[in-house]
JSON list of C-alpha atoms in Angstrom, two decimals:
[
{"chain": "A", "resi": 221, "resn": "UNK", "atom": "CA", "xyz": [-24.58, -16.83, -27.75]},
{"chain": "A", "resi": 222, "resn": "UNK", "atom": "CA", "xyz": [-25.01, -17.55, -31.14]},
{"chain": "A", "resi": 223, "resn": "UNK", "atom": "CA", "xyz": [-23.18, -14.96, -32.89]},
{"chain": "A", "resi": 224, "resn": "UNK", "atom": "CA", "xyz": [-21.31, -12.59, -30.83]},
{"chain": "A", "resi": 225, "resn": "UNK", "atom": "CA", "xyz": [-20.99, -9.89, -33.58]},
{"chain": "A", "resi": 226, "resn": "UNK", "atom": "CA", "xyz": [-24.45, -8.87, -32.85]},
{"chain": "A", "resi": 227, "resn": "UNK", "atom": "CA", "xyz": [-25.83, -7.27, -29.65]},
{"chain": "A", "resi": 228, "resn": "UNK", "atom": "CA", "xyz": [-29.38, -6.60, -29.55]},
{"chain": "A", "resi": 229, "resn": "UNK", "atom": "CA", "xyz": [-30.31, -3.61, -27.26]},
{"chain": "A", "resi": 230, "resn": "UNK", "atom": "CA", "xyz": [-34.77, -3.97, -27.41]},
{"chain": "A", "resi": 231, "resn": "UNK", "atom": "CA", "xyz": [-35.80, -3.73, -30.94]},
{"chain": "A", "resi": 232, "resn": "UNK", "atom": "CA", "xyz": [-32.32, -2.53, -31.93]},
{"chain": "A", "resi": 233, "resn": "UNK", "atom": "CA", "xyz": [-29.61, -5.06, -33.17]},
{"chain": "A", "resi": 234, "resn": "UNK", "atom": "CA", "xyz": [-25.92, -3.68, -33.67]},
{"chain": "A", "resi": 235, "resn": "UNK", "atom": "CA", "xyz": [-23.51, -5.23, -35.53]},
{"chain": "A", "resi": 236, "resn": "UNK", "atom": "CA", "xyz": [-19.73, -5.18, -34.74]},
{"chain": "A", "resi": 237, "resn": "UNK", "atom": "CA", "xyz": [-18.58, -6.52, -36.53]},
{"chain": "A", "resi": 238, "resn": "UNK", "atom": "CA", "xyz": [-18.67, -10.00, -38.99]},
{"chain": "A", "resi": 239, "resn": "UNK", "atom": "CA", "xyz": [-18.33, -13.57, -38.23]},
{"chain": "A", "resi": 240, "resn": "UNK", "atom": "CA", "xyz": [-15.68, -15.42, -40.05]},
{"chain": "A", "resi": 241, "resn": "UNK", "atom": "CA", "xyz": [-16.42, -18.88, -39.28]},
{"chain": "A", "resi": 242, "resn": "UNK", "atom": "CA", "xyz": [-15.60, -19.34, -35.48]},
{"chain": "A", "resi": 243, "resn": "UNK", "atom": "CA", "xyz": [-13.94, -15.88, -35.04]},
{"chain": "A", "resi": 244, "resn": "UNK", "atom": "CA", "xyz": [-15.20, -12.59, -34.82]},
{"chain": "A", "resi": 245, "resn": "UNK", "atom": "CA", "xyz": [-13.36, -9.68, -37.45]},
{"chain": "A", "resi": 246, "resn": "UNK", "atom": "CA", "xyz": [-14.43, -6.52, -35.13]},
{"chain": "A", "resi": 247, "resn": "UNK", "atom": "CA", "xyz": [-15.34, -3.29, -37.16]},
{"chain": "A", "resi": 248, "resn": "UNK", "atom": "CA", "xyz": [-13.98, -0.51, -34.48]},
{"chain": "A", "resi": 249, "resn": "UNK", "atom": "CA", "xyz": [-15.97, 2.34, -36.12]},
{"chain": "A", "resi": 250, "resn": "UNK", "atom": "CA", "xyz": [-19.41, -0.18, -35.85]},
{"chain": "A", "resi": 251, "resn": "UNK", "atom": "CA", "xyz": [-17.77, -0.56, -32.00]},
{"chain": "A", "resi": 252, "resn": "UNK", "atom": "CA", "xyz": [-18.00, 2.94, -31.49]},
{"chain": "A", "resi": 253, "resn": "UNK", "atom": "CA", "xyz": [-21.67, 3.46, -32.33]},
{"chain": "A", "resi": 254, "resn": "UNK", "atom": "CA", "xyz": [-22.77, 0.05, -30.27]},
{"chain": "A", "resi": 255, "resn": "UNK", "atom": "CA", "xyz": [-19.97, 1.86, -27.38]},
{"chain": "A", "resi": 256, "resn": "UNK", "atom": "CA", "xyz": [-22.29, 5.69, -27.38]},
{"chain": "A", "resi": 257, "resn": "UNK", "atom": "CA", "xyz": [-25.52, 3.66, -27.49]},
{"chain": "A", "resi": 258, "resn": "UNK", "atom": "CA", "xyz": [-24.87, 1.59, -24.72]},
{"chain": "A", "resi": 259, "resn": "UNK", "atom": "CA", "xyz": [-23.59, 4.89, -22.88]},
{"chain": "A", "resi": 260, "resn": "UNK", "atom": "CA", "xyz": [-26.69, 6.95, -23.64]},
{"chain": "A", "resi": 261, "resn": "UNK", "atom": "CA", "xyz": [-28.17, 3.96, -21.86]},
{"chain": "A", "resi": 262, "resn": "UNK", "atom": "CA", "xyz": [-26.56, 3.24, -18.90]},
{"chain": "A", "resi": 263, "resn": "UNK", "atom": "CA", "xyz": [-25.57, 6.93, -17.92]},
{"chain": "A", "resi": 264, "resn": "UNK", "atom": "CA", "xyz": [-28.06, 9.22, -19.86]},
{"chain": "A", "resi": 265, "resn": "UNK", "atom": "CA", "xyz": [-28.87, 10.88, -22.97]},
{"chain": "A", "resi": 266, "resn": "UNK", "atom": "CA", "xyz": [-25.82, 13.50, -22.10]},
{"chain": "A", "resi": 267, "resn": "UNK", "atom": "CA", "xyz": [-23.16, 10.43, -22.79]},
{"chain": "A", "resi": 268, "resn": "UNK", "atom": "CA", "xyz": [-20.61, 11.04, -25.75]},
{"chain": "A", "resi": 269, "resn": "UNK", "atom": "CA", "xyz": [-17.50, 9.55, -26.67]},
{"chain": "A", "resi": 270, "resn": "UNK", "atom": "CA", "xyz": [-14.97, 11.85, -27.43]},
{"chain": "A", "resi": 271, "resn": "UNK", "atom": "CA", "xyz": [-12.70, 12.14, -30.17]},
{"chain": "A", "resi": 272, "resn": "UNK", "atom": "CA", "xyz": [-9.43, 12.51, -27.56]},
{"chain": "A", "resi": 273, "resn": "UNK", "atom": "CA", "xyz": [-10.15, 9.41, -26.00]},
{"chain": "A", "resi": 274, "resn": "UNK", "atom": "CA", "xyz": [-10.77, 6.76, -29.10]},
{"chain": "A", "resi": 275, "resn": "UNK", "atom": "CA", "xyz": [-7.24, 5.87, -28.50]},
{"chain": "A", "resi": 276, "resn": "UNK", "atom": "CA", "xyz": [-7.65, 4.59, -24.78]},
{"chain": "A", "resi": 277, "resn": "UNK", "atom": "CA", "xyz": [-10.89, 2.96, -26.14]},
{"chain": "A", "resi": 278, "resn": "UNK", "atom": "CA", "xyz": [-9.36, 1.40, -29.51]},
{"chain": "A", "resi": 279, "resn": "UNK", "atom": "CA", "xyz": [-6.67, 0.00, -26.45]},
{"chain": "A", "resi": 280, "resn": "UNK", "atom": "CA", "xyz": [-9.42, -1.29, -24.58]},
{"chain": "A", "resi": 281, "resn": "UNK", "atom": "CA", "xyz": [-11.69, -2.80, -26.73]},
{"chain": "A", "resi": 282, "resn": "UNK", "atom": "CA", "xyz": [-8.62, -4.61, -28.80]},
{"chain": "A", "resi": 283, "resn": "UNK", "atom": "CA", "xyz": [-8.09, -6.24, -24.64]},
{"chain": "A", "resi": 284, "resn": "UNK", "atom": "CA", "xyz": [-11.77, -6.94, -24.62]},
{"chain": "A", "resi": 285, "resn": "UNK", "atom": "CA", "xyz": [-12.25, -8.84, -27.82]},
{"chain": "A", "resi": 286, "resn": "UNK", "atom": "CA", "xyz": [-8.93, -10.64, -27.42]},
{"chain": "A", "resi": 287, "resn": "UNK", "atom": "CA", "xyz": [-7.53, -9.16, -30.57]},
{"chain": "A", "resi": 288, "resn": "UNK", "atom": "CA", "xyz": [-4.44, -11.01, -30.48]},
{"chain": "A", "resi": 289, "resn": "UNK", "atom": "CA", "xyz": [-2.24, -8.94, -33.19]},
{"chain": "A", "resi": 290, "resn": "UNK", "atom": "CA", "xyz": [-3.74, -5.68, -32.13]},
{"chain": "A", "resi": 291, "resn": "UNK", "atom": "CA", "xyz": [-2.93, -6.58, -28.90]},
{"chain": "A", "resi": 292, "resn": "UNK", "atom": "CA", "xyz": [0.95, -7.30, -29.37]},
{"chain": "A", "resi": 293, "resn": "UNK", "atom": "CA", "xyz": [0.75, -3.68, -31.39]},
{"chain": "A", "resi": 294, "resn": "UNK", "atom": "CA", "xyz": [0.12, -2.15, -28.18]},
{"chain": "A", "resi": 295, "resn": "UNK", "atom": "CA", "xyz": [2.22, -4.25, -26.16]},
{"chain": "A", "resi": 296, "resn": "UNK", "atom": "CA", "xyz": [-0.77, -5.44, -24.38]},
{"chain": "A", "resi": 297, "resn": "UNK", "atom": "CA", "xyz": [-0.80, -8.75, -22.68]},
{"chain": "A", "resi": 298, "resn": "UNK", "atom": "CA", "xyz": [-4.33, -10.38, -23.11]},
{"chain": "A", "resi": 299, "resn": "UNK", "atom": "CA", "xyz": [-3.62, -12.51, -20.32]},
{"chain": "A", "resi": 300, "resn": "UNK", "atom": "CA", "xyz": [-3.15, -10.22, -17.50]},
{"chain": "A", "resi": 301, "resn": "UNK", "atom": "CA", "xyz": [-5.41, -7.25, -16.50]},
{"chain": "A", "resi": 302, "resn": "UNK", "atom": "CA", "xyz": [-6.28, -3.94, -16.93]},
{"chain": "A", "resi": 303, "resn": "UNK", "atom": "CA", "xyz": [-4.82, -0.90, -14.66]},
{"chain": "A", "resi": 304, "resn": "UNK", "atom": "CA", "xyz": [-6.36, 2.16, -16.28]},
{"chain": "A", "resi": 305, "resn": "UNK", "atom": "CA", "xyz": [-5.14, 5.16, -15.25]},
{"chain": "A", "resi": 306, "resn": "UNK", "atom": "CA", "xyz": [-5.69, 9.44, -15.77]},
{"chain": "A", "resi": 307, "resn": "UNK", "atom": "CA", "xyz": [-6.87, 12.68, -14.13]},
{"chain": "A", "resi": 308, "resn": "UNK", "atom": "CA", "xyz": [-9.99, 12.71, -12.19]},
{"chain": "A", "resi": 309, "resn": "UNK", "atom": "CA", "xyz": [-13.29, 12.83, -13.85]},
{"chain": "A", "resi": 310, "resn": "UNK", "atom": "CA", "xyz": [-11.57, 11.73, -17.64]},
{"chain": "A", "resi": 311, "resn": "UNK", "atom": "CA", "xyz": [-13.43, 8.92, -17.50]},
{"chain": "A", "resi": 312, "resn": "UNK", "atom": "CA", "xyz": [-12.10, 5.95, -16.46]},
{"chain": "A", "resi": 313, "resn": "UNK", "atom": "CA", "xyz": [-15.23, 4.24, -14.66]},
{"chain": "A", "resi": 314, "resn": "UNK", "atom": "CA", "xyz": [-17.61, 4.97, -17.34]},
{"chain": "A", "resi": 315, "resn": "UNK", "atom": "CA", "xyz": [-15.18, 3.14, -19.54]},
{"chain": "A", "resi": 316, "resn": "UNK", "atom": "CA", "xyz": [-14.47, 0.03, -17.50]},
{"chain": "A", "resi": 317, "resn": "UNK", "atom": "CA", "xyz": [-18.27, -0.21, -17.04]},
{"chain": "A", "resi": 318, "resn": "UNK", "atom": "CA", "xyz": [-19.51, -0.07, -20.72]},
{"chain": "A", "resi": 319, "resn": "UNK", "atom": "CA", "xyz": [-16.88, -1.91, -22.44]},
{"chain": "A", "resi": 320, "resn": "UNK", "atom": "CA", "xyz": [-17.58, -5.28, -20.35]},
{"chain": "A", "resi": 321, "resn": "UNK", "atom": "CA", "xyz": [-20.96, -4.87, -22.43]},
{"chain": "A", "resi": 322, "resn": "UNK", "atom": "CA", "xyz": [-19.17, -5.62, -26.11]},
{"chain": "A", "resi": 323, "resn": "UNK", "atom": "CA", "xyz": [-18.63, -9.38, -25.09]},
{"chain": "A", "resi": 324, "resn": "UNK", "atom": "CA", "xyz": [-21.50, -10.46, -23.43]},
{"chain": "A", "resi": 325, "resn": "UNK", "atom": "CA", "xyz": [-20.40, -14.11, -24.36]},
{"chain": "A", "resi": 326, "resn": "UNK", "atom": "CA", "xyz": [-17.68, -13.71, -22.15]},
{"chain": "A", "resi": 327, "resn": "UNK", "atom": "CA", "xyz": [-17.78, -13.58, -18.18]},
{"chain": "A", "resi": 328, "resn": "UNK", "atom": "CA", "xyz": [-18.13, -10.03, -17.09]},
{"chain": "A", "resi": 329, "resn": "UNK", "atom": "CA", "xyz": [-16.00, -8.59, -14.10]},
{"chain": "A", "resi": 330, "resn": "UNK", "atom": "CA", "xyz": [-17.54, -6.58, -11.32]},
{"chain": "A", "resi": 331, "resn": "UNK", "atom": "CA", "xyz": [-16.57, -2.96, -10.37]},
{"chain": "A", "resi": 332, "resn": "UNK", "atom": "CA", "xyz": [-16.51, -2.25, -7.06]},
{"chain": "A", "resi": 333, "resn": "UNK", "atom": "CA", "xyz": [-15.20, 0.99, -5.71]},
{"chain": "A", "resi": 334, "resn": "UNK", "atom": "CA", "xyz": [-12.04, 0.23, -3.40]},
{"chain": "A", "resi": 335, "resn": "UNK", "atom": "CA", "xyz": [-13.47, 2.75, -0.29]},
{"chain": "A", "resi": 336, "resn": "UNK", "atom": "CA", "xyz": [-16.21, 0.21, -0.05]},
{"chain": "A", "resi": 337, "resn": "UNK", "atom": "CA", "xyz": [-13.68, -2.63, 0.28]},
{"chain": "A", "resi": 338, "resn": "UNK", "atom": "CA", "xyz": [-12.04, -0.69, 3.05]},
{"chain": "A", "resi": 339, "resn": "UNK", "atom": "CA", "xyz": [-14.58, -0.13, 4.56]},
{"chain": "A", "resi": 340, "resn": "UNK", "atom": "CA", "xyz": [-16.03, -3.63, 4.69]},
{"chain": "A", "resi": 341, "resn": "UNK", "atom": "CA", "xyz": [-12.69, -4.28, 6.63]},
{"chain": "A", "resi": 342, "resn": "UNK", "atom": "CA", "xyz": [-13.83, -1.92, 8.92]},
{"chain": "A", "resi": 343, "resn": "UNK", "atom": "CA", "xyz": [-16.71, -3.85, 9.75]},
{"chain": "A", "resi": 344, "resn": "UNK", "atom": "CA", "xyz": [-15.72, -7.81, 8.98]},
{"chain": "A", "resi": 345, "resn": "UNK", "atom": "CA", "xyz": [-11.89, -7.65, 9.28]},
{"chain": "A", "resi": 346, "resn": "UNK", "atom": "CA", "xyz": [-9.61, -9.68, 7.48]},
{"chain": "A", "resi": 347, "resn": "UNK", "atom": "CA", "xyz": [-12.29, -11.87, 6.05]},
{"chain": "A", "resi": 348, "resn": "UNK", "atom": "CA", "xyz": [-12.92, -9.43, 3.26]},
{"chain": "A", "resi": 349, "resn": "UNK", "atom": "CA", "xyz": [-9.37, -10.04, 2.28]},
{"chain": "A", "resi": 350, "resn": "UNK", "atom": "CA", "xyz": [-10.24, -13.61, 1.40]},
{"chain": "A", "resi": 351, "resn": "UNK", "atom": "CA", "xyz": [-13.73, -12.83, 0.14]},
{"chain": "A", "resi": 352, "resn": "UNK", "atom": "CA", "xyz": [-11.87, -10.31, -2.82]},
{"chain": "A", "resi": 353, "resn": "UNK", "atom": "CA", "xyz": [-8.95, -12.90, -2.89]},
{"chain": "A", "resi": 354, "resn": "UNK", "atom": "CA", "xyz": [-11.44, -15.45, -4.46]},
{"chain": "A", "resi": 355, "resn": "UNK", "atom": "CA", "xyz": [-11.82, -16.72, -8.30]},
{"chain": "A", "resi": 356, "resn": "UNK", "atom": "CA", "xyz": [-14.37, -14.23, -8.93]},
{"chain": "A", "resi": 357, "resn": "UNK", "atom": "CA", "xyz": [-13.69, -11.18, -11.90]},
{"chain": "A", "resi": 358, "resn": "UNK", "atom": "CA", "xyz": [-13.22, -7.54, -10.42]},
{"chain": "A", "resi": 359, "resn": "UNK", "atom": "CA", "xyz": [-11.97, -4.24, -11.47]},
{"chain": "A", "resi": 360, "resn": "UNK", "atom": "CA", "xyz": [-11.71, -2.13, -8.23]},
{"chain": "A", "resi": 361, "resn": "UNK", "atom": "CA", "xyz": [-12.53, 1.24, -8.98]},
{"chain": "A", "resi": 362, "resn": "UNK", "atom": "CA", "xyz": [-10.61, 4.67, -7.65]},
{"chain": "A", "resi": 363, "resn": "UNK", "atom": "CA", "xyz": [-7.40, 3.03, -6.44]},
{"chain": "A", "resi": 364, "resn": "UNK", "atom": "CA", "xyz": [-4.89, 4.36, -3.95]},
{"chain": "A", "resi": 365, "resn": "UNK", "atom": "CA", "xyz": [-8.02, 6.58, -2.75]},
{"chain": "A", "resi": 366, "resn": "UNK", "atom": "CA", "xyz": [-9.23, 4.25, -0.38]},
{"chain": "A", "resi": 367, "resn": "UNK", "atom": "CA", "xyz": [-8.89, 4.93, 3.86]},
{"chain": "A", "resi": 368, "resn": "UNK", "atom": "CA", "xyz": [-6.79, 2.44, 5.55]},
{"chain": "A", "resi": 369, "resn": "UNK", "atom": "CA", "xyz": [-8.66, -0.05, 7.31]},
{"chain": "A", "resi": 370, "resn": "UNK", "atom": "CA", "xyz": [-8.87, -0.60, 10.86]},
{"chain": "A", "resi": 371, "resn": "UNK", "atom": "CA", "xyz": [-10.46, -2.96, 12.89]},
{"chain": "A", "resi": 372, "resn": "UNK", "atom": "CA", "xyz": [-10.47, -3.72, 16.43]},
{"chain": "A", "resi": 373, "resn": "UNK", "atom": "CA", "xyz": [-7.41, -1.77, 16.34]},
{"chain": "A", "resi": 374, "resn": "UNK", "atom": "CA", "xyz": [-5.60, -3.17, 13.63]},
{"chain": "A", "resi": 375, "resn": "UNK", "atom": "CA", "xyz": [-4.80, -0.91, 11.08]},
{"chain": "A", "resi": 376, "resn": "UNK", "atom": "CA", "xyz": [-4.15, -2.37, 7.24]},
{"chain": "A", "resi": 377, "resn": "UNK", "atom": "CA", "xyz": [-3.55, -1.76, 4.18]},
{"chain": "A", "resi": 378, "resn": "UNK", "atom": "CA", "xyz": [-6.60, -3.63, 2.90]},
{"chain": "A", "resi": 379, "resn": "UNK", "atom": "CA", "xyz": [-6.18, -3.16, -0.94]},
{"chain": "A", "resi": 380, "resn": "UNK", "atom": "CA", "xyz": [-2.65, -3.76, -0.92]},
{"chain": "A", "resi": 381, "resn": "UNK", "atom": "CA", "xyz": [-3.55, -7.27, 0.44]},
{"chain": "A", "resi": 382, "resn": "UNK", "atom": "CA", "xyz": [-5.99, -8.02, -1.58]},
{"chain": "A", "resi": 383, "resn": "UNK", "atom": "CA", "xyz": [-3.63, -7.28, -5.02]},
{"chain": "A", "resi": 384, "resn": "UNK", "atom": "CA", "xyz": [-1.05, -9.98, -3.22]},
{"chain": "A", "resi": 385, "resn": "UNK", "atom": "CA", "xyz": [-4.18, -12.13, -3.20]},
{"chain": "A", "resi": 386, "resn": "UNK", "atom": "CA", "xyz": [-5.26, -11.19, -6.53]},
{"chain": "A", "resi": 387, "resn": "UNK", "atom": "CA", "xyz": [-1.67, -12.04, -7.63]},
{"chain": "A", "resi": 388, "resn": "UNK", "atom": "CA", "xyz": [-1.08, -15.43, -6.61]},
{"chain": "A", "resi": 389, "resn": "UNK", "atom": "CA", "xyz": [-4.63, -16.13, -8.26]},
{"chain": "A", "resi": 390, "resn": "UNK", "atom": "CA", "xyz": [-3.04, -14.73, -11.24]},
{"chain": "A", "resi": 391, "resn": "UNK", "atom": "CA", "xyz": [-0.36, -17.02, -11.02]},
{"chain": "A", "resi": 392, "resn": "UNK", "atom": "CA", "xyz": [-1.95, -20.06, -10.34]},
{"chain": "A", "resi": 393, "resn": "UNK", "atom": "CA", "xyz": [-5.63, -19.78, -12.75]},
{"chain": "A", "resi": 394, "resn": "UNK", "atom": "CA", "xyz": [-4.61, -16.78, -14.94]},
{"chain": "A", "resi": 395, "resn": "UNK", "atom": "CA", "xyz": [-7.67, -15.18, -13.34]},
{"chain": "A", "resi": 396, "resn": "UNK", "atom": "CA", "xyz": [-7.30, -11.34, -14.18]},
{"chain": "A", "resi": 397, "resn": "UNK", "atom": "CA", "xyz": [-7.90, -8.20, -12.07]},
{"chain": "A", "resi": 398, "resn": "UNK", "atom": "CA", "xyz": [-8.81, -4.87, -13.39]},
{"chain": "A", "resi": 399, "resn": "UNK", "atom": "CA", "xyz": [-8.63, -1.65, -11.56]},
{"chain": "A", "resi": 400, "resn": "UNK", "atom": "CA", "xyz": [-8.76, 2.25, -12.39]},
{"chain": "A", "resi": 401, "resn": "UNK", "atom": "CA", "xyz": [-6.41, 4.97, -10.58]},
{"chain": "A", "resi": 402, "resn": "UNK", "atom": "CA", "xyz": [-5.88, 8.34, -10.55]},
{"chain": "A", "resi": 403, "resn": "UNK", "atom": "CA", "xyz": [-2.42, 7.98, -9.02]},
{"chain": "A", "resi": 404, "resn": "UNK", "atom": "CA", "xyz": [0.82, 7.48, -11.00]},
{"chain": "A", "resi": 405, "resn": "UNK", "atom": "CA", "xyz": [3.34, 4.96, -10.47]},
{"chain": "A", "resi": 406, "resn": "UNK", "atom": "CA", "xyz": [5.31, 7.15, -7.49]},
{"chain": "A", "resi": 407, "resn": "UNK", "atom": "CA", "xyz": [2.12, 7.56, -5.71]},
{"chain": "A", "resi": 408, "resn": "UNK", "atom": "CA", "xyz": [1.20, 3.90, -5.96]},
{"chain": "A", "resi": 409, "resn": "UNK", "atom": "CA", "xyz": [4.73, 2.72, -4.96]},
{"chain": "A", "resi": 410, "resn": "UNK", "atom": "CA", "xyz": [4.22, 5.61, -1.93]},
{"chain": "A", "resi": 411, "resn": "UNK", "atom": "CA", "xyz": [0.52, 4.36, -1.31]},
{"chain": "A", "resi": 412, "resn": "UNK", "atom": "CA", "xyz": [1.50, 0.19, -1.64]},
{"chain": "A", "resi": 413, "resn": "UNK", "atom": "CA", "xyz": [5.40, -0.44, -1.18]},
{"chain": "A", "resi": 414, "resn": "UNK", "atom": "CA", "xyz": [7.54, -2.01, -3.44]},
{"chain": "A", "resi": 415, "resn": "UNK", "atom": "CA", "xyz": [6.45, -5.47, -3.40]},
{"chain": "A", "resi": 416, "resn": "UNK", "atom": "CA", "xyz": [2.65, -4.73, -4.05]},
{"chain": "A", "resi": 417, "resn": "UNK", "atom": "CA", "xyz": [4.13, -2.24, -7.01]},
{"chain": "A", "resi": 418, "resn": "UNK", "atom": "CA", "xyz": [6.31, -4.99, -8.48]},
{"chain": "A", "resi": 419, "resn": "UNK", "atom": "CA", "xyz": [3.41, -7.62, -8.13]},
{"chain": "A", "resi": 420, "resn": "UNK", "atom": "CA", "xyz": [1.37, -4.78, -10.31]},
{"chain": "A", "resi": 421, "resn": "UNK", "atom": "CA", "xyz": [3.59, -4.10, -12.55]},
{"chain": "A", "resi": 422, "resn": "UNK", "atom": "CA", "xyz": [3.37, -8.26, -13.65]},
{"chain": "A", "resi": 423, "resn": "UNK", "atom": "CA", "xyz": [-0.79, -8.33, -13.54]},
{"chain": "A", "resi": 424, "resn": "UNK", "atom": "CA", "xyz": [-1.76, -5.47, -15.07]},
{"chain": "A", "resi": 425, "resn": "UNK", "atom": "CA", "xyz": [-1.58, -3.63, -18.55]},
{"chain": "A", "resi": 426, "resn": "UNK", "atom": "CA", "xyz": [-1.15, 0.26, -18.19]},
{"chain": "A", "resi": 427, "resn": "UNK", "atom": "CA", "xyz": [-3.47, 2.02, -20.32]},
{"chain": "A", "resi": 428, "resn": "UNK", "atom": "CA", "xyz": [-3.54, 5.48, -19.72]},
{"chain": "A", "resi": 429, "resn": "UNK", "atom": "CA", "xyz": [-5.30, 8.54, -20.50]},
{"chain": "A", "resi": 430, "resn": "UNK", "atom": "CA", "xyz": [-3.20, 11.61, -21.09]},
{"chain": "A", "resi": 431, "resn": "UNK", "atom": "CA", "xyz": [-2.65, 13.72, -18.20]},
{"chain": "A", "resi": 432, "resn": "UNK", "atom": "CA", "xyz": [-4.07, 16.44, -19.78]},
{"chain": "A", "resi": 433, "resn": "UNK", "atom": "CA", "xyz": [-7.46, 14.85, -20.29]},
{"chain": "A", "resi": 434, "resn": "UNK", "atom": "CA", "xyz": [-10.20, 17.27, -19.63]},
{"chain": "A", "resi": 435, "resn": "UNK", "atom": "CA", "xyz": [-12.53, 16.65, -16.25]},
{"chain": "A", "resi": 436, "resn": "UNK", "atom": "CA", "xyz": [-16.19, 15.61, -18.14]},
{"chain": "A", "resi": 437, "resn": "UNK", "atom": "CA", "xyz": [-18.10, 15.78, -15.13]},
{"chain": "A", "resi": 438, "resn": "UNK", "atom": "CA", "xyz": [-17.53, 19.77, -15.12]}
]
């Protein structure tokens, strides 16, 4: 791409921002408009972005673009991944799905909703473990949600294995995994154990939407 800080959407070109030599500066207000456009797009002319969550966005968009100083503002670790959490229907999915779309000069991560991968235990067994445990980009969607898996008997915890997977691929290629939740830390220490808590706790930045957030799909 030859200049990231434009995005052309059909006829329409968007600027975020300006290009200072090799770097992008990123204009979060010119961000915001490219953000509500891409929305309208991708989920419908009903899309806004509200005013109550431009923080959660301003977090996630700073992660996106690799904004190293905004980054260490919000103690956010550019290297490891993003666990965004909040009440059901605030808007977590939505988000993880358009913001992918600001660097499109970057490799884009997948979102796939963790019932399916449970699911696809149910039918294939322990080879989906190693099929998510692979060098591919994911954010698994609805976390700590999921059925366990069971097949031919076996019951397991398939997401929980997969993060341990996801982990060591952390360690060894700094290859990040995203996910969203609605569950807090208790009820993914409850849901997971310990270990697979503790291994979260080192992949992922928490970004979080206040509890309070109001349920947009009403």
């Amino acid at each position: 791409m030859a200049n990231p800080s434009k995005i052309k959407e059909g006829s329409v070109v968007y600027s975020l921002g300006e290009l200072d030599g090799k770097k992008v500066e990123y204009d979060f207000a010119k961000v915001l408009i490219y953000l509500e456009a891409k929305g309208r797009m991708l989920f419908g002319k009903h899309f806004k972005i509200y005013e109550e969550d431009k923080s959660v966005l301003l977090r996630l968009c700073n992660y996106m673009v690799k904004d190293y100083d905004n980054c260490s503002k919000y103690g956010i670790d550019p290297d490891k991944g993003i666990l965004l959490t909040g009440p059901v229907g605030c808007g977590k999915t939505s988000l993880m799905r358009l913001i992918r779309h600001i660097v499109p000069h970057r490799r884009p991560y997948e979102l796939i909703p963790a019932r399916n991968v449970a699911f696809g235990f149910n039918h294939i067994g322990f080879k989906i473990i190693e099929d998510y445990g692979n060098g591919r980009f994911y954010c698994f969607d609805d976390l700590g949600v999921e059925p366990m898996g069971r097949h031919f008997g076996k019951d397991c915890n398939v997401m929980g294995e997969i993060i341990l997977s996801r982990y060591e691929l952390f360690l060894s290629s700094k290859i990040p995994t995203h996910a969203t939740t609605n569950l807090n830390a208790e009820e993914l220490e409850k849901r997971y154990g310990k270990r697979v808590r503790s291994r979260m706790r080192q992949m992922f930045n928490l970004i979080a939407f206040d509890k309070n957030t109001k349920d947009k799909r009403t």
